[in-house]
PDB file of C-alpha atoms in Angstrom:
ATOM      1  CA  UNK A   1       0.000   0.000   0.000  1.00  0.00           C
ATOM      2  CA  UNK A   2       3.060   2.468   0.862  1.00  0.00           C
ATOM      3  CA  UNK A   3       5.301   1.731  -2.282  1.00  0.00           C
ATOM      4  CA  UNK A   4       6.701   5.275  -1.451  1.00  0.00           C
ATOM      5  CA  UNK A   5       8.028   4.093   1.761  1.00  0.00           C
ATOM      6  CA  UNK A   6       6.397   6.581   3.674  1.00  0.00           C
ATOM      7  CA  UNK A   7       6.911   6.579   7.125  1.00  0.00           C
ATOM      8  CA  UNK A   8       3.847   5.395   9.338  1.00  0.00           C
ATOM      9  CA  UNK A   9       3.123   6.704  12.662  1.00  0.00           C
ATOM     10  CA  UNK A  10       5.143   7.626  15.145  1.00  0.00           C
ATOM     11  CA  UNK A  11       5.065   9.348  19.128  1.00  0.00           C
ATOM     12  CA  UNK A  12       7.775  11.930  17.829  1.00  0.00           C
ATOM     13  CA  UNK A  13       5.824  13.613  15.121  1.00  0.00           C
ATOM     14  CA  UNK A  14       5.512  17.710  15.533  1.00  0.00           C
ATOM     15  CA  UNK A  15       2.254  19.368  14.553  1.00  0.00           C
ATOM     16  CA  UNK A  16       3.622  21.637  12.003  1.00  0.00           C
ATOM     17  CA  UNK A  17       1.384  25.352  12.054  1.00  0.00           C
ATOM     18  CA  UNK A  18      -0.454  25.346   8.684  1.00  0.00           C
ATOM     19  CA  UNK A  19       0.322  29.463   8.710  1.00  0.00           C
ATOM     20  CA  UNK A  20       4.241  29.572   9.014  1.00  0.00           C
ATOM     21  CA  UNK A  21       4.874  25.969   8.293  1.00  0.00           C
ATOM     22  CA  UNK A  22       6.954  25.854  11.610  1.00  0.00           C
ATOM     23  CA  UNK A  23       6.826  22.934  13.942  1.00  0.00           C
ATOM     24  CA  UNK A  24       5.242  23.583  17.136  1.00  0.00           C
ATOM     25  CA  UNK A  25       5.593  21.638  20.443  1.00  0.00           C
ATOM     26  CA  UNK A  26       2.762  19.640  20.551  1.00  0.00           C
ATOM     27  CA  UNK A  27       2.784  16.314  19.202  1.00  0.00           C
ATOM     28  CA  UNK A  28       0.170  14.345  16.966  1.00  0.00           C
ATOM     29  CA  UNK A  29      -1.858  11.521  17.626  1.00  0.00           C
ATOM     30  CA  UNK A  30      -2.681   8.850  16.180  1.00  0.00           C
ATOM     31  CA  UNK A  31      -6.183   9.694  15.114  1.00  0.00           C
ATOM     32  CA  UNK A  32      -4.886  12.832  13.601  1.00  0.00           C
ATOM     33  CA  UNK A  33      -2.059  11.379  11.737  1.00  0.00           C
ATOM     34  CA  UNK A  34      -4.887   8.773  10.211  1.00  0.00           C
ATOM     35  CA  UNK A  35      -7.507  11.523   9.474  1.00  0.00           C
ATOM     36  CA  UNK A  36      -4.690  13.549   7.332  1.00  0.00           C
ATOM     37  CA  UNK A  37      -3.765  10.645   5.951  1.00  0.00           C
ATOM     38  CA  UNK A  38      -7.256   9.674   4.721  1.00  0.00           C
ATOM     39  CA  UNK A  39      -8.413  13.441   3.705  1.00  0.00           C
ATOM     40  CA  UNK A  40      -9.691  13.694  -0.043  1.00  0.00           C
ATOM     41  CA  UNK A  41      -7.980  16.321  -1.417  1.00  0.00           C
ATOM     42  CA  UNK A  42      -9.037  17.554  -5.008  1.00  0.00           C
ATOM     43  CA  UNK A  43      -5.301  18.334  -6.434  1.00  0.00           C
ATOM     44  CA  UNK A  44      -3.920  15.389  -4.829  1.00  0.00           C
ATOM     45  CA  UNK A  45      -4.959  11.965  -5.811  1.00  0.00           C
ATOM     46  CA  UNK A  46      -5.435   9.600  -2.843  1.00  0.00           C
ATOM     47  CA  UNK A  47      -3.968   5.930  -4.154  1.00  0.00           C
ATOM     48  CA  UNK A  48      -5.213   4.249  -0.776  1.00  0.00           C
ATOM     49  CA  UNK A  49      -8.796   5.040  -1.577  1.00  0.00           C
ATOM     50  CA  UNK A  50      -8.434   2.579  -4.542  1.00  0.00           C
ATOM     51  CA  UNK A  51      -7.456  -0.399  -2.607  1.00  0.00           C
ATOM     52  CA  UNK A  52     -11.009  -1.502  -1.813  1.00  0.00           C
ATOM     53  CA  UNK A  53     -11.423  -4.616   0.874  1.00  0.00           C
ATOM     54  CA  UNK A  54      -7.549  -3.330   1.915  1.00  0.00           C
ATOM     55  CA  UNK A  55      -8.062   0.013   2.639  1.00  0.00           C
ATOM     56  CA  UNK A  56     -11.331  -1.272   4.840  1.00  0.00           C
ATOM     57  CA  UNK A  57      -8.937  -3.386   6.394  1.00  0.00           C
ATOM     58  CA  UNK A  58      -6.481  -0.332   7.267  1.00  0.00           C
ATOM     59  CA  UNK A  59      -9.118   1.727   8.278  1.00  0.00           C
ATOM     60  CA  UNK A  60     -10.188  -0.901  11.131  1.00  0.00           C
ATOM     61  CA  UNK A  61      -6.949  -1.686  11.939  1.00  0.00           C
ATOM     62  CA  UNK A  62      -5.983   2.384  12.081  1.00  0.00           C
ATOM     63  CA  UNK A  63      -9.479   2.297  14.217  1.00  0.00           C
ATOM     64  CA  UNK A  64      -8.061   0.339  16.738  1.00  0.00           C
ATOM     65  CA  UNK A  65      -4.525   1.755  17.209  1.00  0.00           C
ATOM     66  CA  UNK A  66      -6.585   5.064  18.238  1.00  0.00           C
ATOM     67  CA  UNK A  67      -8.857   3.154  20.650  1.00  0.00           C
ATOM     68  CA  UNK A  68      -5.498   1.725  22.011  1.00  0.00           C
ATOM     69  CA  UNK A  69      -3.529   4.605  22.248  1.00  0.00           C
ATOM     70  CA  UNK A  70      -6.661   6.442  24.183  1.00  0.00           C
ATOM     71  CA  UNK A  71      -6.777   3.516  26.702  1.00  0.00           C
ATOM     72  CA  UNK A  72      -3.009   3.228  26.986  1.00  0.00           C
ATOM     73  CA  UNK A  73      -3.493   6.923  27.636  1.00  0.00           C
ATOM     74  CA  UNK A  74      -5.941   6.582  30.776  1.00  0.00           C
ATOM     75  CA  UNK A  75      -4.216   3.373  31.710  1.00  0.00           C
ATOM     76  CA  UNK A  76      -0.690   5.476  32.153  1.00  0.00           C
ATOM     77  CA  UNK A  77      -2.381   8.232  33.789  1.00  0.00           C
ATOM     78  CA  UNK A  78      -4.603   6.829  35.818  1.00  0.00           C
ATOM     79  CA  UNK A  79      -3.876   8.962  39.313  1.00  0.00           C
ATOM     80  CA  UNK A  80      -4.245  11.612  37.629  1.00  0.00           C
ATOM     81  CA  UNK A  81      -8.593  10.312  36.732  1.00  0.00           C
ATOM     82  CA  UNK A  82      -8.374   9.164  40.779  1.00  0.00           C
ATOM     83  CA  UNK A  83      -9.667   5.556  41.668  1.00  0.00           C
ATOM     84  CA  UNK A  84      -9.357   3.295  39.108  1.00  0.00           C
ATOM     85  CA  UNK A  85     -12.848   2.528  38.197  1.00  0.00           C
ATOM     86  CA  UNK A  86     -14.403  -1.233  37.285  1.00  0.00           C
ATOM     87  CA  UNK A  87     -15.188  -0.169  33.753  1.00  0.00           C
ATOM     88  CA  UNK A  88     -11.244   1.299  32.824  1.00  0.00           C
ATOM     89  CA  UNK A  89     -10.277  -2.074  34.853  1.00  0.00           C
ATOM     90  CA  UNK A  90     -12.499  -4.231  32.323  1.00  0.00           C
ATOM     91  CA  UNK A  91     -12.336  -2.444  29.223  1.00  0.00           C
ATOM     92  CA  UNK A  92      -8.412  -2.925  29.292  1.00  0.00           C
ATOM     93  CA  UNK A  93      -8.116  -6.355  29.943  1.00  0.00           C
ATOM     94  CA  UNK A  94     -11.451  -7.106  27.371  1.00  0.00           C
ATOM     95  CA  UNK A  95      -9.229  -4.966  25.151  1.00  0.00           C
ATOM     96  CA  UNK A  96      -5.830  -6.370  25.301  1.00  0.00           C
ATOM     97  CA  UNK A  97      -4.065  -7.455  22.620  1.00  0.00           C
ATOM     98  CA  UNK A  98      -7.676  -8.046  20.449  1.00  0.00           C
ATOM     99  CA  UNK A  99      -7.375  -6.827  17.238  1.00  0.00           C
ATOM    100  CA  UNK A 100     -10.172  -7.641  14.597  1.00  0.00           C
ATOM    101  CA  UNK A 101      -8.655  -9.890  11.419  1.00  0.00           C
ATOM    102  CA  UNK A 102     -11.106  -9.526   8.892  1.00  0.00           C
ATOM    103  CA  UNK A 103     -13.653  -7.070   7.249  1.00  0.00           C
ATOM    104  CA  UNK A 104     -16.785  -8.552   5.725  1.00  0.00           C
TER     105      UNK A 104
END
């Protein structure tokens, strides 16, 4: 799908400022990185839109590295949320290490 070698996602990337085109200190997520990455742009021409049953395939499996890097996020932090509640406690370990392996 990437015969460009493009780079996937990464922790490190900066947001860049779309004014100045200067990188700024935040960093992106994952769900950001996918939504550019996905965007239909009229003077560019999108070659992962033509992939069909694979690109629904990448978009489930992009799907789930956001839901996993937003429950990673409240699992790392969690004294900062307070008591660890029974639904973080069962969503993690319902969630860990699932992934889905097919699209119908």
């Amino acid at each position: 799908m990437f015969c460009r070698g493009e780079d996937g996602y990464h922790f490190n990337i900066k947001m860049v400022n779309p004014t100045t085109g200067e990188e700024t200190n935040k960093k992106v997520n994952s769900m950001n990185f996918d939504a550019y990455r996905l965007m239909i742009r009229l003077d560019v021409d999108n070659h992962l839109l033509r992939y069909h049953r694979l690109f629904q395939q990448y978009c489930v499996d992009m799907y789930v590295n956001v839901k996993t890097e937003r429950l990673n996020f409240i699992r790392f932090n969690q004294s900062k949320f307070g008591q660890t509640s029974t639904f973080t406690c069962v969503t993690l370990s319902l969630l860990k290490d699932t992934r889905p392996t097919s699209v119908v």
